[in-house]
mmCIF file of C-alpha atoms in Angstrom:
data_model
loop_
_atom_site.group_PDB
_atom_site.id
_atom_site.type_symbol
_atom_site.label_atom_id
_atom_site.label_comp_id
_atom_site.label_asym_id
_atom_site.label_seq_id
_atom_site.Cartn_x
_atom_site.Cartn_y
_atom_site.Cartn_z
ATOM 1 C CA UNK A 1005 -8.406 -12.086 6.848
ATOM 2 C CA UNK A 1006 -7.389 -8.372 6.477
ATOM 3 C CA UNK A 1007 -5.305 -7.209 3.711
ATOM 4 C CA UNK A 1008 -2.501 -4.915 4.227
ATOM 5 C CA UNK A 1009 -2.769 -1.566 2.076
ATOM 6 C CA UNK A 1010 0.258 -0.830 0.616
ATOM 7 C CA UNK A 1011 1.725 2.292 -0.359
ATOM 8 C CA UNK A 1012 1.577 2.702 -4.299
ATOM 9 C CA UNK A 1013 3.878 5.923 -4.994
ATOM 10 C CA UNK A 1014 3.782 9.790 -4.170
ATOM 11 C CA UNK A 1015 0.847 11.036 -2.564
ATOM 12 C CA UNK A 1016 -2.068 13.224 -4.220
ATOM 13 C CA UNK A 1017 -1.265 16.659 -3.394
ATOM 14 C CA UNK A 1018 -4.388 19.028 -4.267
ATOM 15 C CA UNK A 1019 -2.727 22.465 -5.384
ATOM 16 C CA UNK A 1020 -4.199 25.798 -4.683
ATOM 17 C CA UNK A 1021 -5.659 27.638 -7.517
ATOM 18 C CA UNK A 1022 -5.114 31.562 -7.678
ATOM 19 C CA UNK A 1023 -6.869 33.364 -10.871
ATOM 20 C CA UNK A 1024 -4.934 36.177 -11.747
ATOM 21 C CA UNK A 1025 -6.470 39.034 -14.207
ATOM 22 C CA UNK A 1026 -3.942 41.420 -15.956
ATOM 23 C CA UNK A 1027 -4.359 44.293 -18.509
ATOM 24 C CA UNK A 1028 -2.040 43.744 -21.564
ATOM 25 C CA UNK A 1029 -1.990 40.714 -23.667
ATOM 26 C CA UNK A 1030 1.432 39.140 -22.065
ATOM 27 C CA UNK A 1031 3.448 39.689 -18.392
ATOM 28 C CA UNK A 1032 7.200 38.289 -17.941
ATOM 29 C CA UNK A 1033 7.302 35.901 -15.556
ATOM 30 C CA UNK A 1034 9.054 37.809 -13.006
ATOM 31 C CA UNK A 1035 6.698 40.422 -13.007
ATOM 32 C CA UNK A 1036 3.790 38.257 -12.471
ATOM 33 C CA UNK A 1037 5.472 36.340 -9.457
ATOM 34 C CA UNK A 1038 6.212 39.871 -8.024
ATOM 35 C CA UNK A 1039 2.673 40.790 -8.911
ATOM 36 C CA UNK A 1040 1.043 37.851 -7.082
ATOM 37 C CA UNK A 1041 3.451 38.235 -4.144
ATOM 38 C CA UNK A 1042 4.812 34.425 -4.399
ATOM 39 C CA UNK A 1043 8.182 36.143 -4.071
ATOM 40 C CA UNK A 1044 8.575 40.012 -2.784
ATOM 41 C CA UNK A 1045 12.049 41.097 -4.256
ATOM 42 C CA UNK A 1046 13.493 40.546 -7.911
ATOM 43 C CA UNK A 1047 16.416 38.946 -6.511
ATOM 44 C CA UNK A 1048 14.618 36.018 -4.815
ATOM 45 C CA UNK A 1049 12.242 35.838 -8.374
ATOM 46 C CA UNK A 1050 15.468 35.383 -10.471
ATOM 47 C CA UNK A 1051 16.719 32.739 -7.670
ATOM 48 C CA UNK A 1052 13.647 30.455 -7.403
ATOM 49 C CA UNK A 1053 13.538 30.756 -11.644
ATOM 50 C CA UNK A 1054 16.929 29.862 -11.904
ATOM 51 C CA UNK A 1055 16.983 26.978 -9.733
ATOM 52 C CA UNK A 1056 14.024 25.237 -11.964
ATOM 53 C CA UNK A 1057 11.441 25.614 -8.870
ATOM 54 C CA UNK A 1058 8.772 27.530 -11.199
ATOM 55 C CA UNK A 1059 6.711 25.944 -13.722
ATOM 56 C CA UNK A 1060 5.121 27.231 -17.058
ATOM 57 C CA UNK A 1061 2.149 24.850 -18.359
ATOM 58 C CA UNK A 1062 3.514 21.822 -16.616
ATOM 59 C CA UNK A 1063 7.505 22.331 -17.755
ATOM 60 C CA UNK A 1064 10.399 23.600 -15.799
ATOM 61 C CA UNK A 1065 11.258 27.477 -16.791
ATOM 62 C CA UNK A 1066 14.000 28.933 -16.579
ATOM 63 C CA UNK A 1067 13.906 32.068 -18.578
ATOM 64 C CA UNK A 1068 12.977 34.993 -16.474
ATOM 65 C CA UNK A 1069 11.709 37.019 -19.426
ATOM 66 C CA UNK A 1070 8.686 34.623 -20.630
ATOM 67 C CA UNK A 1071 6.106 35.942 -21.638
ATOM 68 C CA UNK A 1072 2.950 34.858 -19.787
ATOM 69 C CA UNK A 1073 -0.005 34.903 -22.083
ATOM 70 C CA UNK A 1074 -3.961 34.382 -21.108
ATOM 71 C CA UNK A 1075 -4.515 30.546 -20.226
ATOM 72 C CA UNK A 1076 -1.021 30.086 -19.160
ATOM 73 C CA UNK A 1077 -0.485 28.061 -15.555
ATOM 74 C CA UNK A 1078 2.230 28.915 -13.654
ATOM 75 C CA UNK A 1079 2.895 26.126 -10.641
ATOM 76 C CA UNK A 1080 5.450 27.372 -7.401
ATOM 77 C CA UNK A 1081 5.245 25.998 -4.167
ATOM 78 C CA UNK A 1082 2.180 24.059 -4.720
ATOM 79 C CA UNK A 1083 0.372 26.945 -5.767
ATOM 80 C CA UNK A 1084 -0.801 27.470 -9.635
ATOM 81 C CA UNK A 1085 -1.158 31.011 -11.083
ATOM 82 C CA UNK A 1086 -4.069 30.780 -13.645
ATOM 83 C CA UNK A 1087 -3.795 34.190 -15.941
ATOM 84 C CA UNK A 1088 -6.782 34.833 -17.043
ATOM 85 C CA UNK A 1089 -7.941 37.840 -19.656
ATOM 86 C CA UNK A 1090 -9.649 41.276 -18.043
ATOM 87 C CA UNK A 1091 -12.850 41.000 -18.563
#
């Protein structure tokens, strides 16, 4: 009569979106976590970086120094950092 529904895999999480505007053509990754305020000191930045919890266009990052370009995504904590160009 009724069919069960059954649980296909992970559910779909909707991440928040935060556009970020910066001056010069590229920002290290630390700096622009720091700058959004996903993490408030450098030593928490290089923690969550290290441990593989940040991602750069969809891949794990752990270089500290990257250089974040215009169109880049960077994805912690459910939250995506879209760097856009100042306009």
């Amino acid at each position: 009569m009724f069919k069960k529904k059954r649980y296909t895999g992970m559910p779909v999480v909707k991440m928040k979106r935060m556009p970020v505007q910066i001056r010069t053509d590229w920002i290290k990754l630390d700096s622009l976590l720091k700058f959004t305020r996903m993490c408030f000191t450098g030593g928490h930045t290089k923690q969550l970086i290290r441990e593989g919890q940040v991602k750069v266009n969809c891949e794990v990052c752990t270089e500290r120094g990257r250089k974040i370009r215009y169109g880049d995504i960077v994805t912690l904590n459910g939250v995506e950092i879209d760097v856009a160009e100042n306009i």
